Every structure is written in C-alpha cells, then in structure tokens.
Coordinates of N, CA and C in Angstrom, one line a residue:
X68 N -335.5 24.7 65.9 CA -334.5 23.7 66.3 C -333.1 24.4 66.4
X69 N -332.8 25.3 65.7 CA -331.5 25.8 65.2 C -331.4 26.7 67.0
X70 N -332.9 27.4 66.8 CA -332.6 28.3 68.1 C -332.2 27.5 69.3
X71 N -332.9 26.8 69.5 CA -333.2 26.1 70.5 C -331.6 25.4 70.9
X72 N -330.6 24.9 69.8 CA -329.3 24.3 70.0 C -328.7 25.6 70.2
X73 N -328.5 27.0 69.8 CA -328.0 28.0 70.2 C -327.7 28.2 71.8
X74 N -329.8 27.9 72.1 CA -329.3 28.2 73.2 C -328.8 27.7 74.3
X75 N -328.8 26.6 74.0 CA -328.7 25.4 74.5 C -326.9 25.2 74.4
X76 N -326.3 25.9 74.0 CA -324.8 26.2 73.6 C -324.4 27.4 74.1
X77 N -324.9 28.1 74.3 CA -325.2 29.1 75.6 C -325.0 29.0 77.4
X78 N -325.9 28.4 77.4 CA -326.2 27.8 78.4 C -324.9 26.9 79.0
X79 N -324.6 25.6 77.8 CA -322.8 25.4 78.4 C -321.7 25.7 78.5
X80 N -321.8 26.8 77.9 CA -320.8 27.7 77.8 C -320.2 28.5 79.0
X81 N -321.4 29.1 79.3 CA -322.1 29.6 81.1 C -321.3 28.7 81.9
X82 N -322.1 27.9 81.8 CA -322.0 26.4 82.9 C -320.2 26.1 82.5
X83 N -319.5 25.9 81.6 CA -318.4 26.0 81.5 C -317.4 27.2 82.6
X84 N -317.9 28.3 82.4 CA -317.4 29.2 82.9 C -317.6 29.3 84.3
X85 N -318.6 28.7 84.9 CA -319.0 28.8 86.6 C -318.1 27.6 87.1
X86 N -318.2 26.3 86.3 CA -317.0 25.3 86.6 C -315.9 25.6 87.0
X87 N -315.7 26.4 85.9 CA -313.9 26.9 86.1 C -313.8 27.6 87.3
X88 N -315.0 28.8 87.1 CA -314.8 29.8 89.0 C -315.0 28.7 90.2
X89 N -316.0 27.5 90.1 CA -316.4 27.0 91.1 C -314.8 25.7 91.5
X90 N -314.1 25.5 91.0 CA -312.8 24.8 91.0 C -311.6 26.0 91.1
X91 N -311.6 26.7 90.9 CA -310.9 28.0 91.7 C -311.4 28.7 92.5
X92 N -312.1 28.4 92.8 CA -312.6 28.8 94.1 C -312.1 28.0 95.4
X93 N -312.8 26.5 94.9 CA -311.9 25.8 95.6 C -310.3 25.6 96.1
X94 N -309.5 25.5 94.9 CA -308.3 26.0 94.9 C -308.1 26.8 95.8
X95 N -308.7 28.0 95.8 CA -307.9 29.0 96.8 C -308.5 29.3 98.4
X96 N -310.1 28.3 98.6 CA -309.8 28.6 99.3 C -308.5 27.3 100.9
X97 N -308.5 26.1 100.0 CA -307.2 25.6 100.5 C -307.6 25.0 101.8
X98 N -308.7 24.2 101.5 CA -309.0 23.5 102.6 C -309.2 21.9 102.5
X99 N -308.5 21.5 101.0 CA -308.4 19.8 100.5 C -309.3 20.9 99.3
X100 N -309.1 19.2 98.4 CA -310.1 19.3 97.0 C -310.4 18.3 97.0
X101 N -311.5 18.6 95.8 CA -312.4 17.1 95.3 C -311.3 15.8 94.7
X102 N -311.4 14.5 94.7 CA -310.3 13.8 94.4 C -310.1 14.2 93.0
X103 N -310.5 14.3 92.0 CA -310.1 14.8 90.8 C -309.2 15.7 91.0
X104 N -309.6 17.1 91.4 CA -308.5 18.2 91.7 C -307.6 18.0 92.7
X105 N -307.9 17.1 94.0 CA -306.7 16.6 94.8 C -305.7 15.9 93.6
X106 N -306.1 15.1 93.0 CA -305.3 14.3 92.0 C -304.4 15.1 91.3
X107 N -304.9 15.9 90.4 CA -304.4 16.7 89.2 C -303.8 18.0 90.7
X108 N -303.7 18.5 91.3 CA -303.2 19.6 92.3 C -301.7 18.6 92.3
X109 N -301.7 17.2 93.0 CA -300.5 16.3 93.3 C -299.6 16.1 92.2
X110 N -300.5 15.6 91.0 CA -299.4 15.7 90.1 C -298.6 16.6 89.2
X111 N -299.6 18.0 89.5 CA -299.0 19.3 89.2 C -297.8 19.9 89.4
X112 N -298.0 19.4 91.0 CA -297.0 19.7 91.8 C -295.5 18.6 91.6
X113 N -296.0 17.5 91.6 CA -295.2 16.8 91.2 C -293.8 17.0 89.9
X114 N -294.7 17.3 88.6 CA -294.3 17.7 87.2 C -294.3 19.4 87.2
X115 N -294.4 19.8 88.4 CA -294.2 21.6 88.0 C -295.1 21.6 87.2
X116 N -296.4 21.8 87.1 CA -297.0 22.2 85.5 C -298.2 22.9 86.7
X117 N -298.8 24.0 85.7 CA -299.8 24.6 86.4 C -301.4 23.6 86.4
X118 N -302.1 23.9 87.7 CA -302.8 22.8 87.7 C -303.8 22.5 86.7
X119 N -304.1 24.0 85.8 CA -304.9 23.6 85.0 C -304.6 22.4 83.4
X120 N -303.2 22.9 83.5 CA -302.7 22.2 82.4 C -302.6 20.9 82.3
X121 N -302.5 20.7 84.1 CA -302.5 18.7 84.7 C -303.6 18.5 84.3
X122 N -304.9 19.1 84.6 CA -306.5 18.4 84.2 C -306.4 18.7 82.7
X123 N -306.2 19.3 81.7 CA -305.5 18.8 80.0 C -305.4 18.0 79.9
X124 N -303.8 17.4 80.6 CA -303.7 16.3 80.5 C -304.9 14.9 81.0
X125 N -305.0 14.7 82.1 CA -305.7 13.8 82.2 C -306.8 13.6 81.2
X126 N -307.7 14.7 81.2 CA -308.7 15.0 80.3 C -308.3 14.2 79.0
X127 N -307.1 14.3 78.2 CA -307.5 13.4 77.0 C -307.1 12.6 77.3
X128 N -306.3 11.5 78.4 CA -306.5 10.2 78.8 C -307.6 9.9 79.0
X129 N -308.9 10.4 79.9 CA -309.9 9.9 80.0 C -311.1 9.5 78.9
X130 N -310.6 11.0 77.7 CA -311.4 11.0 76.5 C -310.8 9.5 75.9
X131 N -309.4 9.7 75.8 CA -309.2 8.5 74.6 C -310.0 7.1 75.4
X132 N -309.9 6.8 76.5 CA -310.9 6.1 76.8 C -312.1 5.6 76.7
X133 N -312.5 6.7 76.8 CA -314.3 7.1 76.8 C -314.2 6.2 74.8
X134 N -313.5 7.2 73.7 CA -313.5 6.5 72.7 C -313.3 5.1 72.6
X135 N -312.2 4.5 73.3 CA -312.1 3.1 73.2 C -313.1 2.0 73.1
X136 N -313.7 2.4 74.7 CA -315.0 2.0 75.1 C -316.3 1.8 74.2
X137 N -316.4 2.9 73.7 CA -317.6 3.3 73.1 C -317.4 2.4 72.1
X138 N -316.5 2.8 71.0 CA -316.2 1.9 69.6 C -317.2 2.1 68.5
X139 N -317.2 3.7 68.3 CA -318.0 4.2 67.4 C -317.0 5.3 67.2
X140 N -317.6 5.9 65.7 CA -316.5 6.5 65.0 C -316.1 7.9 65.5
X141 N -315.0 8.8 65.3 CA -314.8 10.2 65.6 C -315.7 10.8 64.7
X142 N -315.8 11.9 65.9 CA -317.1 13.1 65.1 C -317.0 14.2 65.6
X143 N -318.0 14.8 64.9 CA -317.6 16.6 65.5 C -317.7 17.0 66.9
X144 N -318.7 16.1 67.7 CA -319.0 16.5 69.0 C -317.5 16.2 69.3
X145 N -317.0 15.7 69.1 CA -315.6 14.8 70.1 C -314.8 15.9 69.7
X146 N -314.7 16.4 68.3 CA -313.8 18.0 68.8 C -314.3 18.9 69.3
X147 N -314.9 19.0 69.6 CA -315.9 19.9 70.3 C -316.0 19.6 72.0
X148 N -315.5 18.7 72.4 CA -315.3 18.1 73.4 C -313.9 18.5 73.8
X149 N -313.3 17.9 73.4 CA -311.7 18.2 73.2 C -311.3 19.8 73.7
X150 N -311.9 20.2 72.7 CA -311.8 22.1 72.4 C -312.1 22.8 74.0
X151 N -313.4 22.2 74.3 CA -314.3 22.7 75.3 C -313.2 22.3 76.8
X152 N -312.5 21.0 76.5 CA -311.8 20.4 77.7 C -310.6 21.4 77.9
X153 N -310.0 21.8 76.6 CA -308.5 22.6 76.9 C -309.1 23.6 77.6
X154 N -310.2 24.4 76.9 CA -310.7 26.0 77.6 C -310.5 25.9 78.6
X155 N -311.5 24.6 79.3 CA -311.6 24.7 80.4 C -310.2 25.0 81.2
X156 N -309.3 23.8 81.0 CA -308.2 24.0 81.8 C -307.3 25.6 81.7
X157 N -307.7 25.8 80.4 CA -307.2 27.7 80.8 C -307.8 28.3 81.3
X158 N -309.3 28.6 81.2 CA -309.8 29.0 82.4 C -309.9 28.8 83.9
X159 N -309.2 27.6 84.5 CA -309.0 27.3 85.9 C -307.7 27.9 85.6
X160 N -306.7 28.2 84.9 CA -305.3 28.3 85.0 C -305.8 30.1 85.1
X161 N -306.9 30.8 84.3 CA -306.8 32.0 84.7 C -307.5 32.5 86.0
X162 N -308.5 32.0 86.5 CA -308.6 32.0 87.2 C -307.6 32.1 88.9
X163 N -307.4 30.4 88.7 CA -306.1 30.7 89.9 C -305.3 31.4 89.8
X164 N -304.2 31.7 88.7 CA -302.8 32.3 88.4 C -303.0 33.9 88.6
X165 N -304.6 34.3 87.9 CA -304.5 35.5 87.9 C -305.6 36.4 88.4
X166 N -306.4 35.8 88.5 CA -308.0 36.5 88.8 C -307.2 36.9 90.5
X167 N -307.4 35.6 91.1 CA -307.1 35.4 92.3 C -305.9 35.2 92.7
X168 N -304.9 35.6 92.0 CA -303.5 35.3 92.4 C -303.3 36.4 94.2
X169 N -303.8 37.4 94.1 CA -303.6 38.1 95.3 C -304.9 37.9 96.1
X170 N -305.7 36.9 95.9 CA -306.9 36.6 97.2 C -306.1 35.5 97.7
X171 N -306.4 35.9 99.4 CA -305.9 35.7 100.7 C -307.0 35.6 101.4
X172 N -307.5 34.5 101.9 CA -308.6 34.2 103.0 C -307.9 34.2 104.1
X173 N -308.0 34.5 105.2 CA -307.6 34.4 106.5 C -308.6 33.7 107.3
X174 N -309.4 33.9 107.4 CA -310.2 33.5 108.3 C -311.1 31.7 107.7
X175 N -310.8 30.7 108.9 CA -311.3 29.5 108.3 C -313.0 29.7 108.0
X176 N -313.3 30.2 108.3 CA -315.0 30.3 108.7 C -314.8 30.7 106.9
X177 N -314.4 31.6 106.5 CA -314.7 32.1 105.1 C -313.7 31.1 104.1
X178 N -312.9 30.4 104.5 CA -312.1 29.3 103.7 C -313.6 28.2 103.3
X179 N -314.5 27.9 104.9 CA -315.1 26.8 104.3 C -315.9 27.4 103.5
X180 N -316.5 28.7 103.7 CA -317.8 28.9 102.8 C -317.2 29.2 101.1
X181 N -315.9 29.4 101.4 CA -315.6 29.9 100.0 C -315.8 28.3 99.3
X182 N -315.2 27.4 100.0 CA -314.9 26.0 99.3 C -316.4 25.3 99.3
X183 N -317.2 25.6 99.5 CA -318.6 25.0 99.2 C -319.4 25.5 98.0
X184 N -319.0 27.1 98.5 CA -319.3 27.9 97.3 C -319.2 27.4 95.7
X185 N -318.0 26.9 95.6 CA -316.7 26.4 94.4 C -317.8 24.6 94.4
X186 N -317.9 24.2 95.2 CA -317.9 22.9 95.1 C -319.5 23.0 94.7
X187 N -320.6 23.7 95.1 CA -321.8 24.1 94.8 C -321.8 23.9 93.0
X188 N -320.9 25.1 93.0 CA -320.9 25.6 91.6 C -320.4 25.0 90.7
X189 N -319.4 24.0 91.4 CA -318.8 23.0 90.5 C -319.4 21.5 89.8
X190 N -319.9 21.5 90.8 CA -321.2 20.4 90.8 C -322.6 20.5 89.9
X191 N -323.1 21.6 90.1 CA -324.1 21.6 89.9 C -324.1 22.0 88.2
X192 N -322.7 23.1 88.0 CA -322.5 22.9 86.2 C -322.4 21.4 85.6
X193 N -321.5 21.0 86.9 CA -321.5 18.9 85.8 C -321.9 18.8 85.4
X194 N -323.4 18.7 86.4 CA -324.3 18.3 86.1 C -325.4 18.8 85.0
X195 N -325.3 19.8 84.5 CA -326.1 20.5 83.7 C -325.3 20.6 82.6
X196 N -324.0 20.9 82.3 CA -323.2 20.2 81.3 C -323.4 18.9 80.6
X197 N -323.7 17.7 81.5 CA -324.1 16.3 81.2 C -325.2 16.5 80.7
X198 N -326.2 17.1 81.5 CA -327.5 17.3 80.7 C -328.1 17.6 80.0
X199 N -327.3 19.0 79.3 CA -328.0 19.2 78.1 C -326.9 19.0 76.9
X200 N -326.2 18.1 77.2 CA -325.2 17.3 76.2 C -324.8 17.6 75.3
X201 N -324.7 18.8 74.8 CA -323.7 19.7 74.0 C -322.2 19.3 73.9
X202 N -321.4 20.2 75.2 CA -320.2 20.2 75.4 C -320.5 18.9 76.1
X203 N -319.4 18.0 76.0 CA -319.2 17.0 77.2 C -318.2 17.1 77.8
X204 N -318.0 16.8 79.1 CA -316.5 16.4 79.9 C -316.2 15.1 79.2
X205 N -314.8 14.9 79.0 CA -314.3 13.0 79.2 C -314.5 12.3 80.4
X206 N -314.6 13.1 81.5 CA -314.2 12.1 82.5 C -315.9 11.4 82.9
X207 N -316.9 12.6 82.8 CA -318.1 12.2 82.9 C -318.6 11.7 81.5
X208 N -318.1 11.9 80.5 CA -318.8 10.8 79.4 C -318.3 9.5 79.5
X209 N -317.1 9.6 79.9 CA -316.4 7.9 80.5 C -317.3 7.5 81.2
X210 N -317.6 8.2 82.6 CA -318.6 7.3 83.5 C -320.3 6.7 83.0
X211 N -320.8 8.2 81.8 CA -322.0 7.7 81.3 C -322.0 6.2 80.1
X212 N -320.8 6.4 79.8 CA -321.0 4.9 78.6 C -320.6 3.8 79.7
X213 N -319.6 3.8 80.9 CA -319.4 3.0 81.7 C -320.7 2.2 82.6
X214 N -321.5 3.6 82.8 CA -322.9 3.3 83.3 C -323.8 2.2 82.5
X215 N -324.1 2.8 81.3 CA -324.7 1.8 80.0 C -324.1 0.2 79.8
X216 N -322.8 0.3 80.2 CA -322.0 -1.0 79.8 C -322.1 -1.9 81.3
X217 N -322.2 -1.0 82.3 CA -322.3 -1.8 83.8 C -323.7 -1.9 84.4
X218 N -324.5 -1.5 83.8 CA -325.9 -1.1 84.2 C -326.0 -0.9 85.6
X219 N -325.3 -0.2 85.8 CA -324.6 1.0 87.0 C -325.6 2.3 87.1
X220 N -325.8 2.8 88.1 CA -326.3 4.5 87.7 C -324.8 5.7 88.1
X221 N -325.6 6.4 87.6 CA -323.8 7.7 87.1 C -323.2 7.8 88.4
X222 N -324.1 7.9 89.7 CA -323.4 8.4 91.1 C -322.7 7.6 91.5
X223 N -322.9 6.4 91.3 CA -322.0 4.9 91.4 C -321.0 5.1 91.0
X224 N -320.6 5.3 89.8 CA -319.4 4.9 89.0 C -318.8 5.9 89.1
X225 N -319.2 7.3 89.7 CA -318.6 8.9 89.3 C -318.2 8.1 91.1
X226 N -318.7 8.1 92.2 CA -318.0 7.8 93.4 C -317.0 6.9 93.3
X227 N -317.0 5.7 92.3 CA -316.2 4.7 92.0 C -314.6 5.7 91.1
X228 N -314.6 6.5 90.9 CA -313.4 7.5 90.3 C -312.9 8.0 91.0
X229 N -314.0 8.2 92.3 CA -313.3 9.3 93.2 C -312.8 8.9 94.1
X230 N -313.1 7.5 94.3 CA -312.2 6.5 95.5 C -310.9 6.2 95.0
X231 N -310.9 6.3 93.2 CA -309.5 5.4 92.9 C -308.3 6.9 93.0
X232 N -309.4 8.3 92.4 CA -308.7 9.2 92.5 C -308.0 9.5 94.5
X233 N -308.5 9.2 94.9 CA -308.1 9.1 96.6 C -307.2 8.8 97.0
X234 N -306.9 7.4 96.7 CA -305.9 6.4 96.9 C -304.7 6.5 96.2
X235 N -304.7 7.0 95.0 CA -303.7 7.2 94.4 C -302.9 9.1 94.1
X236 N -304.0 9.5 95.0 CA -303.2 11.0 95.5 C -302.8 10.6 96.9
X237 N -302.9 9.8 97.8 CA -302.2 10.0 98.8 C -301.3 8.8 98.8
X238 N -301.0 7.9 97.7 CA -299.6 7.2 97.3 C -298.4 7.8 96.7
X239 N -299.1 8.6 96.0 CA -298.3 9.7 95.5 C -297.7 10.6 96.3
X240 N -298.7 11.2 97.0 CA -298.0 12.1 98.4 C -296.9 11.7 98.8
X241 N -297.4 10.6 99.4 CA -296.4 9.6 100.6 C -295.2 9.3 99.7
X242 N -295.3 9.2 98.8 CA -293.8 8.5 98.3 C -292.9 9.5 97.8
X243 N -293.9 10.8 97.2 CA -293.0 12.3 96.8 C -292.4 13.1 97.7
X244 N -293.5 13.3 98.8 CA -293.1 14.0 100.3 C -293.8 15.6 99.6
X245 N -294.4 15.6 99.1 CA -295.1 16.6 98.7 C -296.3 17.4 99.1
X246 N -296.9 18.3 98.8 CA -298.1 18.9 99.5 C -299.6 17.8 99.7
X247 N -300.0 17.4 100.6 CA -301.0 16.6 101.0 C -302.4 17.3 100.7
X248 N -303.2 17.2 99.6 CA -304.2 17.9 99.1 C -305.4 17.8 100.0
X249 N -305.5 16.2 100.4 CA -306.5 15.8 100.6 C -306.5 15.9 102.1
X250 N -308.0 16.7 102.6 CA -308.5 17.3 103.5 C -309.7 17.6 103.8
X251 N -310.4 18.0 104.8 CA -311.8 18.2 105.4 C -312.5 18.3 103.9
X252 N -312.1 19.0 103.0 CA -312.6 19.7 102.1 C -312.8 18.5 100.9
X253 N -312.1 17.5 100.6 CA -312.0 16.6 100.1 C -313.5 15.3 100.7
X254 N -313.5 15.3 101.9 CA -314.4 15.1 102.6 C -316.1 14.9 102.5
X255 N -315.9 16.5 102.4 CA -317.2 17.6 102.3 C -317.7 17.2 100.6
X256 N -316.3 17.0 99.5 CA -316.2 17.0 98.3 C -317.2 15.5 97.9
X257 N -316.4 14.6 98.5 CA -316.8 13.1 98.5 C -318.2 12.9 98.9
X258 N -318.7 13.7 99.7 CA -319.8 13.2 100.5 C -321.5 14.0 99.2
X259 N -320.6 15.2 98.9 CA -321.8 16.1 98.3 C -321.5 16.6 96.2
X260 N -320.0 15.9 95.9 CA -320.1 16.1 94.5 C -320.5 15.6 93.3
X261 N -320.6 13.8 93.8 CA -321.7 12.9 93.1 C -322.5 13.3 93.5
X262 N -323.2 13.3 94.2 CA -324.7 13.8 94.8 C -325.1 14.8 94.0
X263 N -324.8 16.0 94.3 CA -325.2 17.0 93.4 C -325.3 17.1 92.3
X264 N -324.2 16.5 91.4 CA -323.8 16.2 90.4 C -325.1 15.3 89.6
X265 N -325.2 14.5 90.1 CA -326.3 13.7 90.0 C -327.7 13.5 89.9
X266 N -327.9 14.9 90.9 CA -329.3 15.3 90.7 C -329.6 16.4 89.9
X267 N -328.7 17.4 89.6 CA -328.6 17.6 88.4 C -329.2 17.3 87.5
X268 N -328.7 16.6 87.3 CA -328.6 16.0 85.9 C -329.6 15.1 85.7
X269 N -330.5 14.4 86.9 CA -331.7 13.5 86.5 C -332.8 15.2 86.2
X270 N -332.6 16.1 87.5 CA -333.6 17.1 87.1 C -333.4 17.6 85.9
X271 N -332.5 18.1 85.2 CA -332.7 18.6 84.0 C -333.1 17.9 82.7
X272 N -332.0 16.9 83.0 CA -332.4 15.9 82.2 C -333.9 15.6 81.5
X273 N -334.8 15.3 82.6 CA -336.3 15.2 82.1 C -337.3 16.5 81.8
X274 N -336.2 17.9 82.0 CA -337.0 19.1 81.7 C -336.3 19.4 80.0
X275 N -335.6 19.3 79.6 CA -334.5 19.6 78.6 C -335.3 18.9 77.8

C-alpha cells in the first residue's frame, strides 16, 4: 500500500509539473487563454502581479470555498493541497518569467500548435490529478463536492466556471482598457478543456 501511494505521489507530481509547462505554454504562445488563465492573466495585469501569483491568489479563494461547502474538518490532504497550489503558481511564474522569457513565436501556424500543445497538456494533467486524488486543485475539488451537492457531472459544473470566468474577464477588460485575453484560443480552450479534462478523469478513474 505504502508503495503503491508513493507512486501514486509520483505520478502527481509529474502531472503537476506538465500543468505548469502546459499553461505556459499557453501563455506564450498568445493566442487567448482558457477562462481561468484569461481571468487570472486580466487581473494580473490589472494589480501588476505576475500571473502566477494571480492563480495563488484565486486558488485559496476557491479552496476556502471548497472548505465551506464541504463542512468537514481541516486535514493533512488540505495542506498538502494548499502547498501543491502555491508550487504550482511558481512553477507557471518559472516557467513564463524565465524558461521562456526569450521564446518568440512568429509564425501563427506554430502559435496555434504551440497553444494546443499547452491546453493538451493542461488538461489532460487535471484530469489525472483529479484522479488519482493525492494532490488536489481547489478550483476542481470545488467543482467535485459541487457536483455531489448538485447531482451535476464534473464537465457541467467545470463549463459552468468557465462561463462565469468569461464574462467577468471581458467586464473587466472593458472597464480597465486593458489587454483583451480572450481569443480564438480561449475558444478552442472552452470547446476542448472540460472535455478532456473530463475524460480523463472517468478513464483513470476506473483503472486507478
């Protein structure tokens, strides 16, 4: 059993780390983002803060939530959650700031493959993150106790974030006069990040 959770902590750790490349990837290659990252990109820009540090933030807004909801006590997973949430956002902060600070796509043909690449990659860790339920996201443990409390399934409710995330990046836009995130790529994001995300996560789910 012991091994078995090793490796299994392994495995999201991985998946942690392809997230972060697959969401800087996107980032750079700058053709819109998924509404979460359009979101947190707008209010970054907004508050000067580097974008990874904006998804920090949100991140324990969504956690304290996910806690409220739930109404069961703190535990170790939930620091471990927490912990797992900050990395993440320094790893998209190293990523963008530094890995890739001097990558320059010129050509759109390699902007979109770069940005599928990222959204591939980004997705498809969610989803295997969710699955073998070690590390958790807040924003996707929000949507799975939301699921249980709405008797909803996850692609529902994770689409239902991504609409409010939408609407409220391009209010913001319009009223700041700021960089407009949301684009073809945002699109492409909406159409295939639940999705992916989703199947994911029923396929592993029943192999795990």
């Amino acid at each position: 059993m012991k091994t078995k959770y090793m490796k299994y902590t392994v495995y999201s750790i991985l998946a942690f780390l392809l997230l972060g490349l697959g969401i800087s990837l996107q980032i750079k290659a700058g053709i819109g983002q998924s509404m979460l990252n359009a979101f947190a990109l707008t209010m970054a820009e907004l508050f000067h803060l580097e974008v990874g540090t904006m998804l920090n933030i949100l991140n324990i807004l969504f956690f304290a939530t996910y806690v409220l909801i739930r109404k069961t006590s703190f535990d170790s997973r939930d620091v471990i959650q927490i912990l797992a949430t900050m990395a993440n956002g320094y790893i998209i902060n190293f990523f963008v700031y530094y890995v890739f600070q001097g990558f320059v796509i010129e050509s759109y043909l390699l902007k979109a493959l770069t940005f599928l690449v990222g959204l591939c990659l980004a997705s498809v860790s969610l989803g295997a993150i969710m699955a073998i339920a070690i590390i958790k996201f807040p924003l996707e443990s929000l949507c799975v106790v939301l699921c249980e409390r709405l008797k909803k399934n996850l692609m529902s409710v994770r689409m239902g974030f991504d609409i409010l995330f939408l609407f409220s990046t391009l209010i913001i836009t319009f009223m700041s006069g700021n960089t407009l995130f949301i684009r073809e790529g945002t699109v492409i994001s909406f159409l295939l990040l639940s999705r992916l995300m989703g199947l994911t996560y029923d396929f592993l789910k029943n192999r795990l």
